[in-house]
PDB file of C-alpha atoms in Angstrom:
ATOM      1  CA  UNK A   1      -6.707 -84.883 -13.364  1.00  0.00           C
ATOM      2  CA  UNK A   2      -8.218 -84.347 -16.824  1.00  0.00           C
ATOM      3  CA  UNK A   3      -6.074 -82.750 -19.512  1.00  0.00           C
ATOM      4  CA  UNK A   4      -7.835 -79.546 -21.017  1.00  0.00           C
ATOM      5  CA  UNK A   5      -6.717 -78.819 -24.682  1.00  0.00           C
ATOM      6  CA  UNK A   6      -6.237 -75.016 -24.005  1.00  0.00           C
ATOM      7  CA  UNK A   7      -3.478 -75.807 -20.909  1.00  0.00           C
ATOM      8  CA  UNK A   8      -1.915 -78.346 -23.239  1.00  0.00           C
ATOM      9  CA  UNK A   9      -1.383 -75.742 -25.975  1.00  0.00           C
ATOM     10  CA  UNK A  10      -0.177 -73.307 -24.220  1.00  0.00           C
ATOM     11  CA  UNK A  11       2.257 -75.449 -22.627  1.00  0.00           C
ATOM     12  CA  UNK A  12       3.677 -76.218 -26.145  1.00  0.00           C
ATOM     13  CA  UNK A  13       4.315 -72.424 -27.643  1.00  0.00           C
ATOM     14  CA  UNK A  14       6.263 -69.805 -25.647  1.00  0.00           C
ATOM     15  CA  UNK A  15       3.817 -69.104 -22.533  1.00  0.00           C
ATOM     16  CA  UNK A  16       5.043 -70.113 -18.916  1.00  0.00           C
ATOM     17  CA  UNK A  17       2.955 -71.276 -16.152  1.00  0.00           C
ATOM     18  CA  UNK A  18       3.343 -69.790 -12.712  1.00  0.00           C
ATOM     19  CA  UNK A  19       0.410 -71.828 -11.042  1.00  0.00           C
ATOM     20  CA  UNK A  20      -2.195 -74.397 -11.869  1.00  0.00           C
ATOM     21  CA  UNK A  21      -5.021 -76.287  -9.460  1.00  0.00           C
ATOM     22  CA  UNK A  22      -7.656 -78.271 -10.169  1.00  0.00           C
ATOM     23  CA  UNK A  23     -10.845 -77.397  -8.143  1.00  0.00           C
ATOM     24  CA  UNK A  24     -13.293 -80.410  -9.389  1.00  0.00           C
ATOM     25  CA  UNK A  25     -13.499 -82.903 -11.760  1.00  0.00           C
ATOM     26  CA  UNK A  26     -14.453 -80.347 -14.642  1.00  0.00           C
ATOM     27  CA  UNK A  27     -12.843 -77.114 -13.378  1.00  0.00           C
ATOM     28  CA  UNK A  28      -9.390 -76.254 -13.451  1.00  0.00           C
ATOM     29  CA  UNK A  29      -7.152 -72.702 -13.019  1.00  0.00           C
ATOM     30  CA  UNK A  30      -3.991 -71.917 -14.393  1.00  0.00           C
ATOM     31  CA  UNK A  31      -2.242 -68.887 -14.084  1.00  0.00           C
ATOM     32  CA  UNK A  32       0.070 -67.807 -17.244  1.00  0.00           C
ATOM     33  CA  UNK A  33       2.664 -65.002 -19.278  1.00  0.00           C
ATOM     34  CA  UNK A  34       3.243 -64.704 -22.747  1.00  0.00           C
ATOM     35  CA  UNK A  35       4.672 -62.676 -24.837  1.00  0.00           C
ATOM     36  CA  UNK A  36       6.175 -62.867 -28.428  1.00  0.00           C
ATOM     37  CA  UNK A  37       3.962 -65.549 -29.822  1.00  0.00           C
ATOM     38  CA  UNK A  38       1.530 -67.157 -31.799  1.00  0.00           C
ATOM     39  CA  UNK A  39      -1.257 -69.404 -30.894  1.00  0.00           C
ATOM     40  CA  UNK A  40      -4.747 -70.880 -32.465  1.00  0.00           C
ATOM     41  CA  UNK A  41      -6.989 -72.686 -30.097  1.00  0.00           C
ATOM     42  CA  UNK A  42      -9.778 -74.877 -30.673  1.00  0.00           C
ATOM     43  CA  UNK A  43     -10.687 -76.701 -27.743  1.00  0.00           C
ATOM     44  CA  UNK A  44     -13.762 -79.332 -26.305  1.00  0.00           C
ATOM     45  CA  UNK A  45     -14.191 -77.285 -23.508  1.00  0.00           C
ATOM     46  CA  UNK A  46     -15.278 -73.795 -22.321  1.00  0.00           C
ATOM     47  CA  UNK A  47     -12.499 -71.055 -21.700  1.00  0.00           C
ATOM     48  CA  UNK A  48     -12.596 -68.028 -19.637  1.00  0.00           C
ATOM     49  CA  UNK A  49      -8.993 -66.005 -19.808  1.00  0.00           C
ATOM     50  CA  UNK A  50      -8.942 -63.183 -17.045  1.00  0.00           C
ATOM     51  CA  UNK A  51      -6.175 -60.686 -18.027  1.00  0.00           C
ATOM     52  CA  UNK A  52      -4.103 -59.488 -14.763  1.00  0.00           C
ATOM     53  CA  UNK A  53      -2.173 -57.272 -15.786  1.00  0.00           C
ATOM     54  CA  UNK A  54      -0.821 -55.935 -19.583  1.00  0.00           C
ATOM     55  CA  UNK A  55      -2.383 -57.424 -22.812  1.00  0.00           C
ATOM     56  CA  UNK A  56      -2.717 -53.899 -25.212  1.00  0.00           C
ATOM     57  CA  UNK A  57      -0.267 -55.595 -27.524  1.00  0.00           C
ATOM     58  CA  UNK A  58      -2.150 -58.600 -27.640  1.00  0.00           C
ATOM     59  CA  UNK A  59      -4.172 -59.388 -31.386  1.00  0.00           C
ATOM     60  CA  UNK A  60      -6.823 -61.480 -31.721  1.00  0.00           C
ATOM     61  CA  UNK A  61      -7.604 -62.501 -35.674  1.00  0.00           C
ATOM     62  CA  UNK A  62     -11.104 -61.290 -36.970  1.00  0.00           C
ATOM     63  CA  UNK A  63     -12.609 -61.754 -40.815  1.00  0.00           C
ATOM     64  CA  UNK A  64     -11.734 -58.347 -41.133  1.00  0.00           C
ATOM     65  CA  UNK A  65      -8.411 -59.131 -39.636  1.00  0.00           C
ATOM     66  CA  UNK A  66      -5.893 -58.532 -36.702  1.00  0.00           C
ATOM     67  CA  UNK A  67      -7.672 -56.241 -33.680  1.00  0.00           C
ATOM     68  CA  UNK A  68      -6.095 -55.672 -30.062  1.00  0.00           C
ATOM     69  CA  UNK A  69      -7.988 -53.928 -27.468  1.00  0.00           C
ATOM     70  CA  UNK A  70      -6.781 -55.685 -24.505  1.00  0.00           C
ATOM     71  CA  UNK A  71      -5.158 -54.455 -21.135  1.00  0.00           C
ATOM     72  CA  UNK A  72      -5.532 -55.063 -16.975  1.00  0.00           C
ATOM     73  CA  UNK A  73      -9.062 -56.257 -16.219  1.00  0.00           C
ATOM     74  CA  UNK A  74     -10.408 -57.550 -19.616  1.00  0.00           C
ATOM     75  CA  UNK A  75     -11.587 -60.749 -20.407  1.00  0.00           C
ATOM     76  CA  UNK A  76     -11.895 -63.239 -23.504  1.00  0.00           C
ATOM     77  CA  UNK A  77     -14.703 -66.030 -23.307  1.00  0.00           C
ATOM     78  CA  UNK A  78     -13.853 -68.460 -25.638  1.00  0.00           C
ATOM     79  CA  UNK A  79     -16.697 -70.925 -25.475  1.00  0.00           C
ATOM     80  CA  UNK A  80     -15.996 -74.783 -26.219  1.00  0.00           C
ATOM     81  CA  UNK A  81     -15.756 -75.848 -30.425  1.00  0.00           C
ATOM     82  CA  UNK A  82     -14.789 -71.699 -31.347  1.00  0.00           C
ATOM     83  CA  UNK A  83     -11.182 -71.300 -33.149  1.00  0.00           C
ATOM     84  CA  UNK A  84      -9.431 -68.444 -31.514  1.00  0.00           C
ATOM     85  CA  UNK A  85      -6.168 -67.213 -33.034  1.00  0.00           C
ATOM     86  CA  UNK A  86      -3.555 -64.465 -31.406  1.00  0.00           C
ATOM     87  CA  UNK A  87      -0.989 -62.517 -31.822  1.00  0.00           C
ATOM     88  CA  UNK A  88       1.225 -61.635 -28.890  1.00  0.00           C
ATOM     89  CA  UNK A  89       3.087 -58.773 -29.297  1.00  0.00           C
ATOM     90  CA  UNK A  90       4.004 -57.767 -25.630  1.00  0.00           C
ATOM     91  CA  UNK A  91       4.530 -59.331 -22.397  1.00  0.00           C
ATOM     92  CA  UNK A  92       0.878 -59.771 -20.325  1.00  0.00           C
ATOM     93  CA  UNK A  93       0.091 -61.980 -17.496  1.00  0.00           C
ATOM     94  CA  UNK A  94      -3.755 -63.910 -17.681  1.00  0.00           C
ATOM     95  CA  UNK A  95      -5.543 -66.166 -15.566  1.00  0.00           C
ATOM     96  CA  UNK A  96      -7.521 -68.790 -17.078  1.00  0.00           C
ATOM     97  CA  UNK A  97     -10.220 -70.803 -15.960  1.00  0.00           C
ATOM     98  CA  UNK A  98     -11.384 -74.208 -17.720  1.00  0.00           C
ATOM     99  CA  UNK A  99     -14.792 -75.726 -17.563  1.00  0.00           C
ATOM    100  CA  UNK A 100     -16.246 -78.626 -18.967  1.00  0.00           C
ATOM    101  CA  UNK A 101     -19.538 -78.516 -21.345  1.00  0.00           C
ATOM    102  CA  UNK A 102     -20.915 -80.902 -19.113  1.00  0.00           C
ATOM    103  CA  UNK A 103     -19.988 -79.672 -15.921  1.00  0.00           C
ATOM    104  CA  UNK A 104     -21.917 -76.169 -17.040  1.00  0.00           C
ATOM    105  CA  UNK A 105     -25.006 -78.252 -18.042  1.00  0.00           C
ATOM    106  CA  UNK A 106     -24.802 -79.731 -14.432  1.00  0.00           C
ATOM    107  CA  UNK A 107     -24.641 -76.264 -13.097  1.00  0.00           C
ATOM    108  CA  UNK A 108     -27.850 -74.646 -15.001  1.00  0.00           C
ATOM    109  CA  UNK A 109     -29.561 -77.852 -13.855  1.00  0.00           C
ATOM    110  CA  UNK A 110     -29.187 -77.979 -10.620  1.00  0.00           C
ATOM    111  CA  UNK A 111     -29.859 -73.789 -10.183  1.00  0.00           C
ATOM    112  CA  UNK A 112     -33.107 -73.476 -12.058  1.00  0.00           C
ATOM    113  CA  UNK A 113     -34.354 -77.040 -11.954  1.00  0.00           C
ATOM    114  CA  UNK A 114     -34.955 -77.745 -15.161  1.00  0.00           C
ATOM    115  CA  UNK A 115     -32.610 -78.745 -18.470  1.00  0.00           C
ATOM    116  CA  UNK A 116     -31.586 -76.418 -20.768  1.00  0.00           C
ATOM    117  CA  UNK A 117     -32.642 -77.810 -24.365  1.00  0.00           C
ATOM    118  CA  UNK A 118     -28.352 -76.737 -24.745  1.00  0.00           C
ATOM    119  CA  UNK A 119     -25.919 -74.260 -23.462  1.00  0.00           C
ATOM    120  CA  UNK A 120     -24.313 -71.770 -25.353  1.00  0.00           C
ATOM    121  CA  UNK A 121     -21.744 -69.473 -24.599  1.00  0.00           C
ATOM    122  CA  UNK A 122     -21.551 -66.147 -26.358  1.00  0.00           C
ATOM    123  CA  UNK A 123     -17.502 -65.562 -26.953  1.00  0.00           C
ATOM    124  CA  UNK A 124     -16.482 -62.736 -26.108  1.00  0.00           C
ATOM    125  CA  UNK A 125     -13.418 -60.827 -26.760  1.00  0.00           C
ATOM    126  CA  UNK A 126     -11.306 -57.812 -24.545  1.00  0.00           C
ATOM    127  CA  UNK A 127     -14.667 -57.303 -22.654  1.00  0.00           C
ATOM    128  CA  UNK A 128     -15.115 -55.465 -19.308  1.00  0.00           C
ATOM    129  CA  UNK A 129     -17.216 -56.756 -16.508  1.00  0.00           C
ATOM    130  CA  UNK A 130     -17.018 -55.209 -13.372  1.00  0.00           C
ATOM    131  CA  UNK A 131     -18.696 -58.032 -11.307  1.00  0.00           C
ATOM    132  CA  UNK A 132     -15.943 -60.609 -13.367  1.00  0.00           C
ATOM    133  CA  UNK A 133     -13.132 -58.598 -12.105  1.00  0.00           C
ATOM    134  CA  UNK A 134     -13.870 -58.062  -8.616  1.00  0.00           C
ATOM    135  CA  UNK A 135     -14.530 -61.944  -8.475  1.00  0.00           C
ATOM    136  CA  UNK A 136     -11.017 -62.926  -9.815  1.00  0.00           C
ATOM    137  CA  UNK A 137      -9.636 -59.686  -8.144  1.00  0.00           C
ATOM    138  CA  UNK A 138     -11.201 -60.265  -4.580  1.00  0.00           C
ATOM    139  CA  UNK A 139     -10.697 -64.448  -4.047  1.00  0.00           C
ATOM    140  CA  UNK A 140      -8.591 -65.969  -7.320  1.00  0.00           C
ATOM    141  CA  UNK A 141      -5.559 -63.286  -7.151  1.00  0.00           C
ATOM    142  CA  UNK A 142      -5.477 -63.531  -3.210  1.00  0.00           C
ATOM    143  CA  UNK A 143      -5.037 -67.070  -2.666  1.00  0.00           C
ATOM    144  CA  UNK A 144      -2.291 -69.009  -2.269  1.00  0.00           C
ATOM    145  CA  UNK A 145      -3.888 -71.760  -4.995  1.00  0.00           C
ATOM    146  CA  UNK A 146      -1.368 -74.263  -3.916  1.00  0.00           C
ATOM    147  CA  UNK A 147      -2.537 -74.449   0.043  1.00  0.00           C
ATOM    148  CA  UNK A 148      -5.694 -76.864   0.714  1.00  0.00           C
ATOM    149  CA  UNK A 149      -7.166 -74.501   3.014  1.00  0.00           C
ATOM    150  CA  UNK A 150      -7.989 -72.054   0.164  1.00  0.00           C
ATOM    151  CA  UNK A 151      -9.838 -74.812  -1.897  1.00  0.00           C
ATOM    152  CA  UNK A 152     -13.294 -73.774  -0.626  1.00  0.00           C
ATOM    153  CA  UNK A 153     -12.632 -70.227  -1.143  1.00  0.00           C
ATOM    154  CA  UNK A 154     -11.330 -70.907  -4.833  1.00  0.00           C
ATOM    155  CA  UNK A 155     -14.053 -73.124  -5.492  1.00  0.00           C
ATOM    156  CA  UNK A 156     -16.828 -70.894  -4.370  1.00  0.00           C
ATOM    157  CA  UNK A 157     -15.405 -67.707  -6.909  1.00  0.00           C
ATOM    158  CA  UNK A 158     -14.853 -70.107  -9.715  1.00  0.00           C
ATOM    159  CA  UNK A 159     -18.833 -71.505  -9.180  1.00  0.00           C
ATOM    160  CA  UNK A 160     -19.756 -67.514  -9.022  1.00  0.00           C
ATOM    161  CA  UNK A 161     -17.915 -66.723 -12.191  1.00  0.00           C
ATOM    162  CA  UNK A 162     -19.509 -69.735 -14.095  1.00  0.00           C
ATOM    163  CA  UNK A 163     -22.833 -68.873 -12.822  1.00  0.00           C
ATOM    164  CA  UNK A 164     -22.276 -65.119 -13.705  1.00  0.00           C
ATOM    165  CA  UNK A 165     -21.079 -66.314 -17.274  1.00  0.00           C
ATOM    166  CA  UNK A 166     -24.473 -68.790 -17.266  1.00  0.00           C
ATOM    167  CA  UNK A 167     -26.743 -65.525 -16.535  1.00  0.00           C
ATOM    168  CA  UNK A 168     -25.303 -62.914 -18.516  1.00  0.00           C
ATOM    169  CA  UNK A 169     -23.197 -64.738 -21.420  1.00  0.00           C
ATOM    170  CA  UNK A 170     -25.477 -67.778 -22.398  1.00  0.00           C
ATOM    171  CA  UNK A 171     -28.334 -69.059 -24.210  1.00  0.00           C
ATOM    172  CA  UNK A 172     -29.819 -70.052 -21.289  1.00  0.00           C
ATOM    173  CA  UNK A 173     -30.306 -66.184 -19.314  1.00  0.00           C
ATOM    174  CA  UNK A 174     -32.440 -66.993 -16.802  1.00  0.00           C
ATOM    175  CA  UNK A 175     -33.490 -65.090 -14.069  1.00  0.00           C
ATOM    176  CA  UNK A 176     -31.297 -66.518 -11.219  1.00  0.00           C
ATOM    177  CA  UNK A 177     -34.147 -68.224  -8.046  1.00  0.00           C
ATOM    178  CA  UNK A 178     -34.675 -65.926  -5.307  1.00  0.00           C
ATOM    179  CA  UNK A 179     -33.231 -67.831  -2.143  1.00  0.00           C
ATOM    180  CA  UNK A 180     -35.497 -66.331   0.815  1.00  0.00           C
ATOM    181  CA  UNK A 181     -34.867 -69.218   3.729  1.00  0.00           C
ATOM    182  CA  UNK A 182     -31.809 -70.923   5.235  1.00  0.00           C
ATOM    183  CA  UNK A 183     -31.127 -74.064   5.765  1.00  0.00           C
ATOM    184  CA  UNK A 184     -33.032 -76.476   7.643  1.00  0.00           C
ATOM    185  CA  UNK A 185     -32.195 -77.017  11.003  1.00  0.00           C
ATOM    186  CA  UNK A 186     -30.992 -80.578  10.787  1.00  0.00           C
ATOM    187  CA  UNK A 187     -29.120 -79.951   7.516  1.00  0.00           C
ATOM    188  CA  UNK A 188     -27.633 -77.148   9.591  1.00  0.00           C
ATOM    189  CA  UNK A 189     -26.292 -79.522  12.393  1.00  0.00           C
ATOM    190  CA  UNK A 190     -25.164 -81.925   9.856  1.00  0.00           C
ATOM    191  CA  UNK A 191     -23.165 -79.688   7.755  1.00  0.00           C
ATOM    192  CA  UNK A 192     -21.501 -77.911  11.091  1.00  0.00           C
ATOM    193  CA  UNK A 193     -20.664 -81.238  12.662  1.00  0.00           C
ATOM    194  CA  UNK A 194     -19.087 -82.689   8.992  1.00  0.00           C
ATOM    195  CA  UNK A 195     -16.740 -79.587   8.553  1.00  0.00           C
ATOM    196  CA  UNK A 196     -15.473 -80.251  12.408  1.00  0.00           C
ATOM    197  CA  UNK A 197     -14.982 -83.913  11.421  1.00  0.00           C
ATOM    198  CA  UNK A 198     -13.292 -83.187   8.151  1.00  0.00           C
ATOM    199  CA  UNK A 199     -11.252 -79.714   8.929  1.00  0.00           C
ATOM    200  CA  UNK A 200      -7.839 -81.517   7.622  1.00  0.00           C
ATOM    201  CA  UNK A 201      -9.320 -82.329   4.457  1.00  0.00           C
ATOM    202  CA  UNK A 202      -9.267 -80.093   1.510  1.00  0.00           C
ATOM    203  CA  UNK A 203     -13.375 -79.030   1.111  1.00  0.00           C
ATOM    204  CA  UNK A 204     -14.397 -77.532  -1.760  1.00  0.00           C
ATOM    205  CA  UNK A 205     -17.893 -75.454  -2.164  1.00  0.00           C
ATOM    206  CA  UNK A 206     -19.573 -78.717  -4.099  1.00  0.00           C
ATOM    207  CA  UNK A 207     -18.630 -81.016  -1.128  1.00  0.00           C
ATOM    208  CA  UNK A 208     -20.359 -79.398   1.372  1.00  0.00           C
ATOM    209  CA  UNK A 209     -23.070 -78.661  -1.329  1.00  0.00           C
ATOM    210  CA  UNK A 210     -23.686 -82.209  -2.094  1.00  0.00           C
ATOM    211  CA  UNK A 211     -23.484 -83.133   1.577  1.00  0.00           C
ATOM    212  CA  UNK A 212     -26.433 -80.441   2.114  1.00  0.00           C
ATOM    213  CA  UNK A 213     -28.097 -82.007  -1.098  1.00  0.00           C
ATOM    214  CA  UNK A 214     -28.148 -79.054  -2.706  1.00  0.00           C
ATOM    215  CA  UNK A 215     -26.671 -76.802  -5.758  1.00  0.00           C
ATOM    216  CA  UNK A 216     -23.722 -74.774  -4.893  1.00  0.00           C
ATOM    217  CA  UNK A 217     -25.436 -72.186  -5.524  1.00  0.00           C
ATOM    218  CA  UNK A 218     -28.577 -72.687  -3.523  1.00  0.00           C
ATOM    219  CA  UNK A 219     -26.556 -74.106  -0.922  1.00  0.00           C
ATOM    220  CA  UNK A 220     -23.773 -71.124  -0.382  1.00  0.00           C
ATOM    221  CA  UNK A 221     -26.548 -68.592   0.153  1.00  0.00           C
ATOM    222  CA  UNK A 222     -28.878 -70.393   2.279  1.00  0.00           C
ATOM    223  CA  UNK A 223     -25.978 -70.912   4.547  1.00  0.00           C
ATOM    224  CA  UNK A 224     -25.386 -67.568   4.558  1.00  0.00           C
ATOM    225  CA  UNK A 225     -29.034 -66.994   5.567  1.00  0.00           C
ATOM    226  CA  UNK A 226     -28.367 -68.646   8.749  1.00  0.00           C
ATOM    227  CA  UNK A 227     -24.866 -68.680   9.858  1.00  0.00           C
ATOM    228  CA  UNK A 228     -24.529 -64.422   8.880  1.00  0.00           C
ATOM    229  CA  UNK A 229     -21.234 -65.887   7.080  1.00  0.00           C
ATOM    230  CA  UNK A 230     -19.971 -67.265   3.963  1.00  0.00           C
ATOM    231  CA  UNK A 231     -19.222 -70.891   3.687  1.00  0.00           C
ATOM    232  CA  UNK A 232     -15.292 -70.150   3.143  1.00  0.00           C
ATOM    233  CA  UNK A 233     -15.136 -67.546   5.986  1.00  0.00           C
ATOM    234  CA  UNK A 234     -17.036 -70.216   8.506  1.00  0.00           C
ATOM    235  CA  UNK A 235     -14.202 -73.171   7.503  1.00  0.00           C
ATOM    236  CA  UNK A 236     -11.274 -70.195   8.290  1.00  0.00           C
ATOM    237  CA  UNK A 237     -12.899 -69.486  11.548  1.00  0.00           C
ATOM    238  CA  UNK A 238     -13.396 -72.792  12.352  1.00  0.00           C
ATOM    239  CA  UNK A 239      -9.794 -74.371  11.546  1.00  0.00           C
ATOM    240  CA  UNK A 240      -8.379 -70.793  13.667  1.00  0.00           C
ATOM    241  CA  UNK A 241     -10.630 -71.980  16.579  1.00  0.00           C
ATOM    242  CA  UNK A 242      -9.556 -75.661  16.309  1.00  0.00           C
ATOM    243  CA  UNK A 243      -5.617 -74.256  15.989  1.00  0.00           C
ATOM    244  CA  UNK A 244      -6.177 -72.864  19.211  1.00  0.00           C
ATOM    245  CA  UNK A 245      -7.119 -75.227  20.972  1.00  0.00           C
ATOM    246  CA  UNK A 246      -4.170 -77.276  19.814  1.00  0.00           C
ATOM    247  CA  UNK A 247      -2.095 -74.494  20.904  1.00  0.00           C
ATOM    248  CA  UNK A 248      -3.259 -73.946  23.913  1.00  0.00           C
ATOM    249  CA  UNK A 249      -3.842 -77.678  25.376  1.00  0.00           C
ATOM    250  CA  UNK A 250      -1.375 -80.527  23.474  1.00  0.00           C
ATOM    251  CA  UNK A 251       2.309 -80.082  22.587  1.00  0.00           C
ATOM    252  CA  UNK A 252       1.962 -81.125  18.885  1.00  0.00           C
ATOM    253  CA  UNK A 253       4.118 -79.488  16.820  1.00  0.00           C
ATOM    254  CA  UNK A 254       3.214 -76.739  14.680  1.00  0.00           C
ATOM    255  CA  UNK A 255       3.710 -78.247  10.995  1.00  0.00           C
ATOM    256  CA  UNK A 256       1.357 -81.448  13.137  1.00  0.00           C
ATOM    257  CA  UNK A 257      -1.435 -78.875  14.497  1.00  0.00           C
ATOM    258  CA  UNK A 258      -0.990 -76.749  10.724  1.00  0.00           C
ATOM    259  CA  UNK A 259      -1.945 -80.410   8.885  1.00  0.00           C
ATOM    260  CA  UNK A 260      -4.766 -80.981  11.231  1.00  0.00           C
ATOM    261  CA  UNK A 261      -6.287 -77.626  10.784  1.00  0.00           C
ATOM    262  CA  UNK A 262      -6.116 -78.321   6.929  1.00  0.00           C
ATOM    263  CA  UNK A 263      -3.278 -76.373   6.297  1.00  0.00           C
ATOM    264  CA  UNK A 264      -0.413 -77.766   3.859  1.00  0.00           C
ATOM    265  CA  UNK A 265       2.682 -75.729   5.672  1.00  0.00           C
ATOM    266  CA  UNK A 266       3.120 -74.736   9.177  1.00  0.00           C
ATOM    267  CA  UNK A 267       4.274 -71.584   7.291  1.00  0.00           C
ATOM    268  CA  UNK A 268       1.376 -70.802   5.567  1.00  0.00           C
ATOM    269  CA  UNK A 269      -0.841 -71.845   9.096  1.00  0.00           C
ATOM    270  CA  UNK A 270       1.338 -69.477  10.530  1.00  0.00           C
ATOM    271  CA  UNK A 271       0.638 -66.587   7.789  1.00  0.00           C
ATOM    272  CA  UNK A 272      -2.983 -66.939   8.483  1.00  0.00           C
ATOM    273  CA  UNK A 273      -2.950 -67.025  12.008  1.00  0.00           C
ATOM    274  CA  UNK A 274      -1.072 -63.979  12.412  1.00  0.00           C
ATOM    275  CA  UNK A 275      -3.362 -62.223   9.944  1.00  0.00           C
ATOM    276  CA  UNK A 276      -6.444 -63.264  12.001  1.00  0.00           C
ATOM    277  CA  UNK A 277      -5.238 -62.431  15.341  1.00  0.00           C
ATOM    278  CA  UNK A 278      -2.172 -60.112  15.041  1.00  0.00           C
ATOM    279  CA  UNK A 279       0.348 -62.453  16.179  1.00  0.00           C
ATOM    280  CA  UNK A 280       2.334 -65.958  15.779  1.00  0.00           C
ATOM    281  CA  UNK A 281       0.791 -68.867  17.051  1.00  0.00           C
ATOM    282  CA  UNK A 282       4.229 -69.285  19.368  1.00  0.00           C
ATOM    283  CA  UNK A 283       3.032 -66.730  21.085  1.00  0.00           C
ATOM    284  CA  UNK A 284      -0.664 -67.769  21.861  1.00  0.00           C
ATOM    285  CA  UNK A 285       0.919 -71.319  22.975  1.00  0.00           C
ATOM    286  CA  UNK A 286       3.370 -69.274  25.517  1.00  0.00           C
ATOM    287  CA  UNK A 287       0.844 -67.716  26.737  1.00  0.00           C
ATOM    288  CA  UNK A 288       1.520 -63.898  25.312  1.00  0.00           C
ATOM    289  CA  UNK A 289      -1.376 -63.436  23.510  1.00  0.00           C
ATOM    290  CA  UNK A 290      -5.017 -63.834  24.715  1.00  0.00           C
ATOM    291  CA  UNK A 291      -7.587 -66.748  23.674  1.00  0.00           C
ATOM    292  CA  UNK A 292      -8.793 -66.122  20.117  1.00  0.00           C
ATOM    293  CA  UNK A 293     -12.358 -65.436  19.252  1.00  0.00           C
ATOM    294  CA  UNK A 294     -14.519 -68.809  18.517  1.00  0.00           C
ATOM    295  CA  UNK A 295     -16.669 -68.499  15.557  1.00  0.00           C
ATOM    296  CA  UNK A 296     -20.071 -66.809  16.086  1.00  0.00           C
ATOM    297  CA  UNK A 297     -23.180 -66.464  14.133  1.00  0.00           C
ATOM    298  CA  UNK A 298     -23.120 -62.792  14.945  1.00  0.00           C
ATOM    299  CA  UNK A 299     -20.010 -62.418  12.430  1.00  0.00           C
ATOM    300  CA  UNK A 300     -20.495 -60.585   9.221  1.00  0.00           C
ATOM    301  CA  UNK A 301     -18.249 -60.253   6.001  1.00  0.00           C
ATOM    302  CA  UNK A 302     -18.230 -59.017   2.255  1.00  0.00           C
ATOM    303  CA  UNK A 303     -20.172 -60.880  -0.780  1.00  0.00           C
ATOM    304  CA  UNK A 304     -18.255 -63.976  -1.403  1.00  0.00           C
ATOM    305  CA  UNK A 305     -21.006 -65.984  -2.460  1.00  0.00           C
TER     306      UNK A 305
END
């Protein structure tokens, strides 16, 4: 897994890390407190620092001198080659997300078809953005990061929050490509029948993507155009409807059916199931509950990209 210089630093002063996972090559979270320190950064890669909850007595270092003006909700974009230094005064709890210069430059490629002359990131410091918080709100700060099955849904906020940063924080700013179709009906098959073949594995947004030969971007709404679903959501439904079969016609144990559903626990297969159907999956497999619903195209749910 590549090392990014912010993590490292961090890791050396006073902040403790509650949770880290790396969602590509070039993309990494890490979820962090501090309080009573000091730290400079000046890093080879792009940093976007969510805070979750706290951060007024936090001090960032300006040529006019020490400001604060953080708290629950802000952010700090501190784009790749820009010296930050701060002052932390009182305990705060942050998310941050690390992205590669290159990775970003893939990213505008791939969405508007052409190459940027460069991309650069405008930093910015205790901002509010409404959209930014309701991304890392909504899918980062509800998923258990450390499961596999939450991958795609991890992967798909963190590609909406770089994109969001590309559109309204960049040199680039271009108007994002209207997506009007769906996908075509053979990619369709294709991309159904791979996520049946590969529900144990980990998928991330850019796997299916590339499978589909297509940006994330382009790729997560188009399937929305014809399945009526999010990518993230379809996978969920899909590993629940394989579960149940499992349940209801071998004798495989739990933690067995949990791994082959792409789950990592048979407790946290168990936590799901019983949030999508209201009860334990011992009870479905002695025959208390009724058959749970298969996954339709009819099925609609919130933006998730």
């Amino acid at each position: 897994m590549k090392t990014y210089q912010a993590f490292d630093t961090l890791q050396r002063h006073r902040a403790r890390l509650h949770n880290s996972v790396a969602l590509a090559a070039d993309i990494q979270l890490a979820a962090w407190s501090n309080e009573c320190d000091r730290v400079t950064q000046l890093c080879d890669h792009h940093t976007l620092s969510l805070y979750t909850h706290q951060g007024q007595h936090t001090w960032h270092r300006t040529p006019g001198g020490w400001k604060n003006g953080g708290g629950t909700d802000r952010f700090c974009l501190m784009p790749a080659e820009s010296e930050s230094s701060w002052d932390i005064r009182g305990a705060f709890t942050f998310v941050h997300l690390y992205c590669t210069d290159a990775h970003l430059r893939d990213l505008a490629e791939k969405i508007w078809d052409r190459s940027p002359r460069s991309v650069t990131l405008e930093e910015r410091i205790f901002a509010e953005d409404d959209r930014i918080t309701q991304l890392y709100r909504q899918f980062l700060l509800s998923a258990d990061w450390q499961q596999q099955a939450s991958q795609l849904m991890l992967s798909s906020a963190a590609s909406l929050l770089l994109i969001h940063l590309l559109q309204h924080y960049s040199s680039v700013q271009w108007r994002l490509p209207a997506v009007r179709g769906g996908l075509a009906p053979a990619i369709q098959r294709q991309i159904i029948a791979w996520i049946d073949d590969h529900l144990a594995e980990p998928l991330t947004l850019k796997s299916l993507a590339d499978r589909a030969g297509l940006s994330e971007y382009h790729f997560a709404r188009m399937f929305r155009h014809s399945m009526h679903i999010a990518p993230h959501q379809y996978v969920m439904q899909r590993r629940m409807v394989r579960a149940g079969d499992l349940l209801r016609n071998s004798r495989l144990p739990l933690t067995e059916i949990a791994l082959l559903c792409g789950f990592s626990s048979a407790s946290h297969f168990s936590h799901r199931f019983r949030l999508q159907h209201g009860v334990p999956p011992s009870r479905l497999r002695a025959g208390e509950a009724g058959s749970p619903p298969t996954a339709t195209r009819s099925c609609r749910a919130g933006d998730s990209g």
